[in-house]
């Protein structure tokens, strides 16, 4: 009889654990463009990032131009992707679309940084 209670306890714990929703994973990329980058070249990079939002593993996408009050000549854009899991972000990173994307604008990029974090509310 004791083993049947243990069995039901384990099943209820597994069920409760399965219902816990993982926090959204944010992938933030900041691109600093070289001073000789044209607006058309920068827009090509923006469009390339935007095209990645069609991948099934991408839950949300947003982007914007960074505000730099100290040096307004710096051209910096920020791109934010949301994933459901690390596995989804890994699938995104390995996709042929992402692999092609990382070549776009390489010649006008002065710097790239990325940070990933689980969203806290």
PDB file of C-alpha atoms in Angstrom:
ATOM      1  CA  UNK A   1       0.000   0.000   0.000  1.00  0.00           C
ATOM      2  CA  UNK A   2       2.868   2.307   0.816  1.00  0.00           C
ATOM      3  CA  UNK A   3       4.296   1.916  -2.707  1.00  0.00           C
ATOM      4  CA  UNK A   4       0.999   3.008  -4.289  1.00  0.00           C
ATOM      5  CA  UNK A   5       1.056   6.235  -2.239  1.00  0.00           C
ATOM      6  CA  UNK A   6       4.660   6.805  -3.244  1.00  0.00           C
ATOM      7  CA  UNK A   7       3.718   6.230  -6.866  1.00  0.00           C
ATOM      8  CA  UNK A   8       0.886   8.797  -6.745  1.00  0.00           C
ATOM      9  CA  UNK A   9       3.091  11.280  -4.907  1.00  0.00           C
ATOM     10  CA  UNK A  10       5.767  11.015  -7.591  1.00  0.00           C
ATOM     11  CA  UNK A  11       3.190  11.329 -10.374  1.00  0.00           C
ATOM     12  CA  UNK A  12       1.687  14.460  -8.790  1.00  0.00           C
ATOM     13  CA  UNK A  13       5.148  16.024  -8.381  1.00  0.00           C
ATOM     14  CA  UNK A  14       6.072  15.299 -11.989  1.00  0.00           C
ATOM     15  CA  UNK A  15       2.745  16.698 -13.154  1.00  0.00           C
ATOM     16  CA  UNK A  16       3.185  19.877 -11.102  1.00  0.00           C
ATOM     17  CA  UNK A  17       6.740  20.307 -12.396  1.00  0.00           C
ATOM     18  CA  UNK A  18       5.590  19.901 -16.001  1.00  0.00           C
ATOM     19  CA  UNK A  19       3.062  22.689 -15.542  1.00  0.00           C
ATOM     20  CA  UNK A  20       5.682  25.209 -14.407  1.00  0.00           C
ATOM     21  CA  UNK A  21       6.266  27.516 -17.319  1.00  0.00           C
ATOM     22  CA  UNK A  22       9.858  28.383 -18.013  1.00  0.00           C
ATOM     23  CA  UNK A  23      10.669  32.079 -18.007  1.00  0.00           C
ATOM     24  CA  UNK A  24      11.145  33.694 -21.419  1.00  0.00           C
ATOM     25  CA  UNK A  25      14.747  33.810 -22.631  1.00  0.00           C
ATOM     26  CA  UNK A  26      15.902  37.134 -24.097  1.00  0.00           C
ATOM     27  CA  UNK A  27      18.752  37.364 -26.606  1.00  0.00           C
ATOM     28  CA  UNK A  28      19.963  40.963 -26.970  1.00  0.00           C
ATOM     29  CA  UNK A  29      22.387  41.909 -29.736  1.00  0.00           C
ATOM     30  CA  UNK A  30      23.984  45.344 -30.023  1.00  0.00           C
ATOM     31  CA  UNK A  31      25.686  46.293 -33.264  1.00  0.00           C
ATOM     32  CA  UNK A  32      27.989  49.295 -33.517  1.00  0.00           C
ATOM     33  CA  UNK A  33      28.316  50.330 -37.135  1.00  0.00           C
ATOM     34  CA  UNK A  34      31.503  51.759 -38.567  1.00  0.00           C
ATOM     35  CA  UNK A  35      31.548  55.489 -39.261  1.00  0.00           C
ATOM     36  CA  UNK A  36      31.556  54.886 -43.029  1.00  0.00           C
ATOM     37  CA  UNK A  37      28.397  52.732 -42.975  1.00  0.00           C
ATOM     38  CA  UNK A  38      25.686  54.204 -45.174  1.00  0.00           C
ATOM     39  CA  UNK A  39      22.046  54.384 -44.173  1.00  0.00           C
ATOM     40  CA  UNK A  40      21.195  51.872 -46.923  1.00  0.00           C
ATOM     41  CA  UNK A  41      23.760  49.382 -45.581  1.00  0.00           C
ATOM     42  CA  UNK A  42      22.450  49.768 -42.032  1.00  0.00           C
ATOM     43  CA  UNK A  43      18.883  49.253 -43.246  1.00  0.00           C
ATOM     44  CA  UNK A  44      19.990  46.035 -44.949  1.00  0.00           C
ATOM     45  CA  UNK A  45      21.265  44.767 -41.581  1.00  0.00           C
ATOM     46  CA  UNK A  46      17.995  45.851 -39.908  1.00  0.00           C
ATOM     47  CA  UNK A  47      15.969  43.946 -42.517  1.00  0.00           C
ATOM     48  CA  UNK A  48      18.169  40.879 -42.099  1.00  0.00           C
ATOM     49  CA  UNK A  49      17.551  40.852 -38.348  1.00  0.00           C
ATOM     50  CA  UNK A  50      13.831  41.373 -38.898  1.00  0.00           C
ATOM     51  CA  UNK A  51      13.676  38.428 -41.306  1.00  0.00           C
ATOM     52  CA  UNK A  52      14.769  36.107 -38.489  1.00  0.00           C
ATOM     53  CA  UNK A  53      11.545  36.701 -36.573  1.00  0.00           C
ATOM     54  CA  UNK A  54       9.782  34.333 -38.998  1.00  0.00           C
ATOM     55  CA  UNK A  55      11.630  31.356 -37.495  1.00  0.00           C
ATOM     56  CA  UNK A  56       9.216  29.210 -35.450  1.00  0.00           C
ATOM     57  CA  UNK A  57      11.420  29.279 -32.356  1.00  0.00           C
ATOM     58  CA  UNK A  58      11.308  33.099 -32.153  1.00  0.00           C
ATOM     59  CA  UNK A  59       8.448  34.111 -29.855  1.00  0.00           C
ATOM     60  CA  UNK A  60       8.951  37.890 -30.111  1.00  0.00           C
ATOM     61  CA  UNK A  61      11.244  40.403 -31.766  1.00  0.00           C
ATOM     62  CA  UNK A  62      11.897  44.101 -31.296  1.00  0.00           C
ATOM     63  CA  UNK A  63      14.638  46.518 -32.192  1.00  0.00           C
ATOM     64  CA  UNK A  64      15.636  50.142 -31.938  1.00  0.00           C
ATOM     65  CA  UNK A  65      18.382  52.697 -32.287  1.00  0.00           C
ATOM     66  CA  UNK A  66      20.555  53.083 -29.190  1.00  0.00           C
ATOM     67  CA  UNK A  67      20.572  56.482 -27.493  1.00  0.00           C
ATOM     68  CA  UNK A  68      24.074  57.800 -26.887  1.00  0.00           C
ATOM     69  CA  UNK A  69      24.009  61.314 -25.479  1.00  0.00           C
ATOM     70  CA  UNK A  70      27.792  61.448 -25.049  1.00  0.00           C
ATOM     71  CA  UNK A  71      28.641  60.777 -28.695  1.00  0.00           C
ATOM     72  CA  UNK A  72      25.773  61.046 -31.153  1.00  0.00           C
ATOM     73  CA  UNK A  73      28.042  60.140 -34.060  1.00  0.00           C
ATOM     74  CA  UNK A  74      28.084  56.509 -32.887  1.00  0.00           C
ATOM     75  CA  UNK A  75      25.600  54.442 -34.884  1.00  0.00           C
ATOM     76  CA  UNK A  76      24.321  51.619 -32.723  1.00  0.00           C
ATOM     77  CA  UNK A  77      21.254  49.409 -33.105  1.00  0.00           C
ATOM     78  CA  UNK A  78      19.829  46.952 -30.584  1.00  0.00           C
ATOM     79  CA  UNK A  79      17.920  43.791 -31.547  1.00  0.00           C
ATOM     80  CA  UNK A  80      15.997  41.683 -29.010  1.00  0.00           C
ATOM     81  CA  UNK A  81      14.700  38.162 -29.611  1.00  0.00           C
ATOM     82  CA  UNK A  82      12.569  36.153 -27.184  1.00  0.00           C
ATOM     83  CA  UNK A  83      12.712  32.360 -26.985  1.00  0.00           C
ATOM     84  CA  UNK A  84      10.936  29.785 -24.830  1.00  0.00           C
ATOM     85  CA  UNK A  85      14.128  27.918 -23.937  1.00  0.00           C
ATOM     86  CA  UNK A  86      17.865  27.620 -24.374  1.00  0.00           C
ATOM     87  CA  UNK A  87      17.188  24.776 -26.805  1.00  0.00           C
ATOM     88  CA  UNK A  88      15.069  27.083 -28.979  1.00  0.00           C
ATOM     89  CA  UNK A  89      17.820  29.705 -28.995  1.00  0.00           C
ATOM     90  CA  UNK A  90      20.323  27.009 -29.969  1.00  0.00           C
ATOM     91  CA  UNK A  91      18.045  25.931 -32.837  1.00  0.00           C
ATOM     92  CA  UNK A  92      17.861  29.588 -33.944  1.00  0.00           C
ATOM     93  CA  UNK A  93      21.654  29.989 -33.796  1.00  0.00           C
ATOM     94  CA  UNK A  94      22.233  26.848 -35.877  1.00  0.00           C
ATOM     95  CA  UNK A  95      19.555  27.620 -38.487  1.00  0.00           C
ATOM     96  CA  UNK A  96      20.649  28.243 -42.061  1.00  0.00           C
ATOM     97  CA  UNK A  97      18.842  31.590 -41.928  1.00  0.00           C
ATOM     98  CA  UNK A  98      20.912  32.752 -38.944  1.00  0.00           C
ATOM     99  CA  UNK A  99      24.116  31.418 -40.462  1.00  0.00           C
ATOM    100  CA  UNK A 100      23.472  33.475 -43.623  1.00  0.00           C
ATOM    101  CA  UNK A 101      22.395  36.488 -41.566  1.00  0.00           C
ATOM    102  CA  UNK A 102      25.635  36.782 -39.594  1.00  0.00           C
ATOM    103  CA  UNK A 103      27.477  37.561 -42.827  1.00  0.00           C
ATOM    104  CA  UNK A 104      25.219  40.532 -43.672  1.00  0.00           C
ATOM    105  CA  UNK A 105      26.894  43.826 -42.877  1.00  0.00           C
ATOM    106  CA  UNK A 106      30.098  42.267 -41.573  1.00  0.00           C
ATOM    107  CA  UNK A 107      32.148  44.815 -43.506  1.00  0.00           C
ATOM    108  CA  UNK A 108      30.360  47.805 -41.876  1.00  0.00           C
ATOM    109  CA  UNK A 109      30.343  46.477 -38.326  1.00  0.00           C
ATOM    110  CA  UNK A 110      32.716  48.069 -35.811  1.00  0.00           C
ATOM    111  CA  UNK A 111      31.544  45.939 -32.898  1.00  0.00           C
ATOM    112  CA  UNK A 112      29.011  43.336 -31.807  1.00  0.00           C
ATOM    113  CA  UNK A 113      27.941  42.365 -28.318  1.00  0.00           C
ATOM    114  CA  UNK A 114      25.294  39.939 -27.144  1.00  0.00           C
ATOM    115  CA  UNK A 115      23.775  39.034 -23.814  1.00  0.00           C
ATOM    116  CA  UNK A 116      21.195  36.394 -22.935  1.00  0.00           C
ATOM    117  CA  UNK A 117      19.016  36.325 -19.841  1.00  0.00           C
ATOM    118  CA  UNK A 118      15.852  34.791 -18.469  1.00  0.00           C
ATOM    119  CA  UNK A 119      13.187  37.431 -17.958  1.00  0.00           C
ATOM    120  CA  UNK A 120      12.214  38.250 -14.390  1.00  0.00           C
ATOM    121  CA  UNK A 121       8.901  39.929 -13.691  1.00  0.00           C
TER     122      UNK A 121
END
